[in-house]
Structures are given as structure tokens and as C-alpha cells.
Amino acid sequence: KAGVTQTPRYLIKTRGQQVTLSCSPISGHRSVSWYQQTPGQGLQFLFEYFSETQRNKGNFPGRFSGRQFSNSRSEMNVSTLELGDSALYLCASSLSASGRGEKLFFGSGTQLSVL
Amino acid sequence: GDSVTQMEGPVTLSEEAFLTINCTYTATGYPSLFWYVQYPGEGLQLLLKATKADDKGSNKGFEATYRKETTSFHLEKGSVQVSDSAVYFCALVDNAGNMLTFGGGTRLMVKP
């Protein structure tokens, strides 16, 4: 069974641009969550999608958005990039909505560098 | 809100040494607790979990016990190996089953 696949693996953008990251969950998984990982802030929750609906949202500005398609694949978009958006963006999938005792499977992440 | 606090790293040990990484949490009710591990260049992997008080999670020689009275979930291993070098994250999911809240991570470096 293939794992969680994130593309691209690395991305370099300049301030003011926008970027779209993609995540393909494990086959059969319906929940996709996104996290931002930085050395200073650690892992911070961005949002979670379940059956194409946003179920939870973290404390990030509206420049960060996401969506989920009918095949459970998810994309996240960051508009008007800022230097502080440089981070490793991790996607995780789970069989059902992430919750008590639920096991998340993480992708290897997309390393975004904003110059 | 919920929060998880881990000891700051890096933790540097020699092979076969005893490992403890402290983790304490703040949450209402009875959260589920997790340890995730991140090897260099990879995403996070679930290491172990405990879903109720006094439960002990264990995997690959690592153990952690859910202590409700001290709100702690310390990670231990009796004899570390070089291959255990990674970043370890303590995390919780609250009663309502919302998103994972992670600690800041602790980098472990094991020297031969």
C-alpha cells in the first residue's frame, strides 16, 4: 500500500507569490490534515479535511487555504507569500476523522523556501 | 487551550545509555497521548500511544506511561542505539477528538 505522497518535495518562491502544495493520502483514507513545521514554532496545525469538508482549522491567517477533492486528495494554497512562511509543510492522512486514538500517517513533507 | 511541553534538546547519549524524554500536558478531561518520531528527511511516524490513565504504550523498546496525576507521558528506553537518533514529539488529542497538539520536539543524538 502506497504511503502518503506529497508533491513537490522542495519549492523555492519569492515574496508575494502564491504556492499550491499537493497531498495524496493512503488509499481508502478520507481525512487529510496539514501541519506547518518550523524550527522556532515547532509543529502547528493548519487544517483538516474530511469527505471534502473542512473539519478543523488552526490559527493561521486567511492567506492559508485548502481543499479536498472527491478522491480525498488535498491541496493547500498560500497566497502573498512572506519570508516567515518558509517551513516544512506536512500532510497526514487517517482512515476517519482524526480523533481519539486515531493513527495519523504522515508524508515526507514539502520544504518551502521563500526568498 | 491544550498544550504539550517537552524538555528541550538536543539530548546527546552514548550507545546503550538509558533515555528519558520528559513530556507534560495541559488539557481538560482525558486526552489520548502519543509519541511520534521524525527521522532525518522523513515525515513523522507514530511510535506509541496511550488512550487512558495508567495505560503504558510501548514499541521498539520505547515505553511511556499515561500519568493522570502528574499530567505526564515521559518517553523511556533502556538502551539506545545510534539508529534511534531522531526528533521525538509528544502529542495529544483532546476529549472531543479534535486535532493533534504537538510539543516542540526533542532531538536525540546517539553516539557510537
CSV table of C-alpha atoms in Angstrom, one decimal, chain B:
chain,number,residue,atom,x,y,z
B,1,GLY,CA,-6.3,25.7,25.3
B,2,ASP,CA,-4.5,22.4,25.2
B,3,SER,CA,-0.7,22.4,25.3
B,4,VAL,CA,2.2,20.0,25.4
B,5,THR,CA,5.6,20.8,26.9
B,6,GLN,CA,8.7,18.7,26.2
B,7,MET,CA,12.2,19.0,27.5
B,8,GLU,CA,14.4,21.0,25.2
B,9,GLY,CA,17.2,19.2,23.3
B,10,PRO,CA,19.4,18.2,21.9
B,11,VAL,CA,19.8,15.2,24.1
B,12,THR,CA,23.2,13.5,23.4
B,13,LEU,CA,23.8,10.0,24.7
B,14,SER,CA,26.2,7.2,24.1
B,15,GLU,CA,25.0,3.9,22.7
B,16,GLU,CA,23.4,1.6,25.2
B,17,ALA,CA,22.6,4.5,27.6
B,18,PHE,CA,19.2,5.0,29.3
B,19,LEU,CA,16.9,7.5,27.7
B,20,THR,CA,14.2,9.7,29.3
B,21,ILE,CA,12.5,12.5,27.4
B,22,ASN,CA,10.1,14.3,29.6
B,23,CYS,CA,6.6,15.4,28.4
B,24,THR,CA,3.8,17.1,30.4
B,25,TYR,CA,0.5,18.3,29.1
B,26,THR,CA,-2.4,20.6,29.8
B,27,ALA,CA,-5.8,19.5,28.7
B,28,THR,CA,-9.3,19.2,30.0
B,29,GLY,CA,-10.8,15.7,30.5
B,30,TYR,CA,-8.9,12.7,29.3
B,31,PRO,CA,-6.9,13.2,26.2
B,32,SER,CA,-5.2,10.5,24.2
B,33,LEU,CA,-1.4,10.8,24.3
B,34,PHE,CA,1.1,10.0,21.6
B,35,TRP,CA,4.8,9.9,20.9
B,36,TYR,CA,5.8,10.5,17.3
B,37,VAL,CA,9.3,10.2,15.8
B,38,GLN,CA,10.8,12.0,12.9
B,39,TYR,CA,13.9,10.6,11.3
B,40,PRO,CA,16.1,12.9,9.2
B,41,GLY,CA,14.4,13.8,5.9
B,42,GLU,CA,11.2,12.0,6.7
B,43,GLY,CA,7.8,12.7,8.0
B,44,LEU,CA,6.5,11.8,11.4
B,45,GLN,CA,5.8,8.2,12.4
B,46,LEU,CA,3.7,7.1,15.3
B,47,LEU,CA,5.9,5.5,17.9
B,48,LEU,CA,3.4,4.7,20.6
B,49,LYS,CA,0.2,5.8,22.2
B,50,ALA,CA,-1.9,5.6,25.3
B,51,THR,CA,-5.6,6.4,25.5
B,52,LYS,CA,-6.4,6.3,29.2
B,53,ALA,CA,-4.8,6.9,32.6
B,54,ASP,CA,-2.2,4.3,33.7
B,55,ASP,CA,-2.0,2.8,30.2
B,56,LYS,CA,1.5,2.0,29.0
B,57,GLY,CA,2.4,2.4,25.4
B,58,SER,CA,5.4,0.5,24.0
B,59,ASN,CA,7.1,-0.1,20.7
B,60,LYS,CA,10.7,-0.9,19.5
B,61,GLY,CA,11.9,-0.9,23.2
B,62,PHE,CA,10.4,2.5,23.9
B,63,GLU,CA,7.8,2.9,26.7
B,64,ALA,CA,5.7,5.7,28.1
B,65,THR,CA,3.0,5.6,30.8
B,66,TYR,CA,0.0,7.9,30.9
B,67,ARG,CA,0.1,9.5,34.4
B,68,LYS,CA,-3.0,11.5,35.0
B,69,GLU,CA,-2.0,12.6,38.5
B,70,THR,CA,1.2,14.3,37.2
B,71,THR,CA,-0.2,15.0,33.6
B,72,SER,CA,2.9,13.4,32.2
B,73,PHE,CA,3.8,11.0,29.5
B,74,HIS,CA,7.6,10.6,29.7
B,75,LEU,CA,9.3,8.5,27.0
B,76,GLU,CA,11.9,6.0,28.1
B,77,LYS,CA,14.2,3.4,26.6
B,78,GLY,CA,16.6,1.2,28.4
B,79,SER,CA,19.4,1.0,25.9
B,80,VAL,CA,19.5,3.4,22.9
B,81,GLN,CA,21.1,2.7,19.6
B,82,VAL,CA,22.7,5.0,17.0
B,83,SER,CA,19.6,4.3,14.8
B,84,ASP,CA,17.4,6.0,17.4
B,85,SER,CA,18.8,9.4,16.6
B,86,ALA,CA,15.8,11.4,15.5
B,87,VAL,CA,13.4,14.1,16.7
B,88,TYR,CA,10.7,12.9,19.1
B,89,PHE,CA,7.4,14.7,19.5
B,90,CYS,CA,4.9,14.3,22.3
B,91,ALA,CA,1.3,15.0,21.3
B,92,LEU,CA,-2.3,14.8,22.5
B,93,VAL,CA,-5.8,14.6,21.1
B,94,ASP,CA,-8.4,16.1,23.3
B,95,ASN,CA,-11.6,14.6,24.5
B,96,ALA,CA,-13.6,15.9,21.6
B,97,GLY,CA,-11.4,14.2,19.1
B,98,ASN,CA,-10.0,17.4,17.6
B,99,MET,CA,-6.6,17.9,16.0
B,100,LEU,CA,-3.3,16.8,17.4
B,101,THR,CA,-1.4,19.3,19.6
B,102,PHE,CA,2.3,18.7,19.5
B,103,GLY,CA,5.1,19.6,21.8
B,104,GLY,CA,8.1,21.4,20.5
B,105,GLY,CA,10.1,18.2,19.8
B,106,THR,CA,13.3,16.9,21.3
B,107,ARG,CA,16.3,16.0,19.2
B,108,LEU,CA,18.1,12.9,20.3
B,109,MET,CA,21.6,12.2,19.1
B,110,VAL,CA,23.2,8.8,20.0
B,111,LYS,CA,26.9,8.5,19.5
B,112,PRO,CA,28.7,5.1,19.0
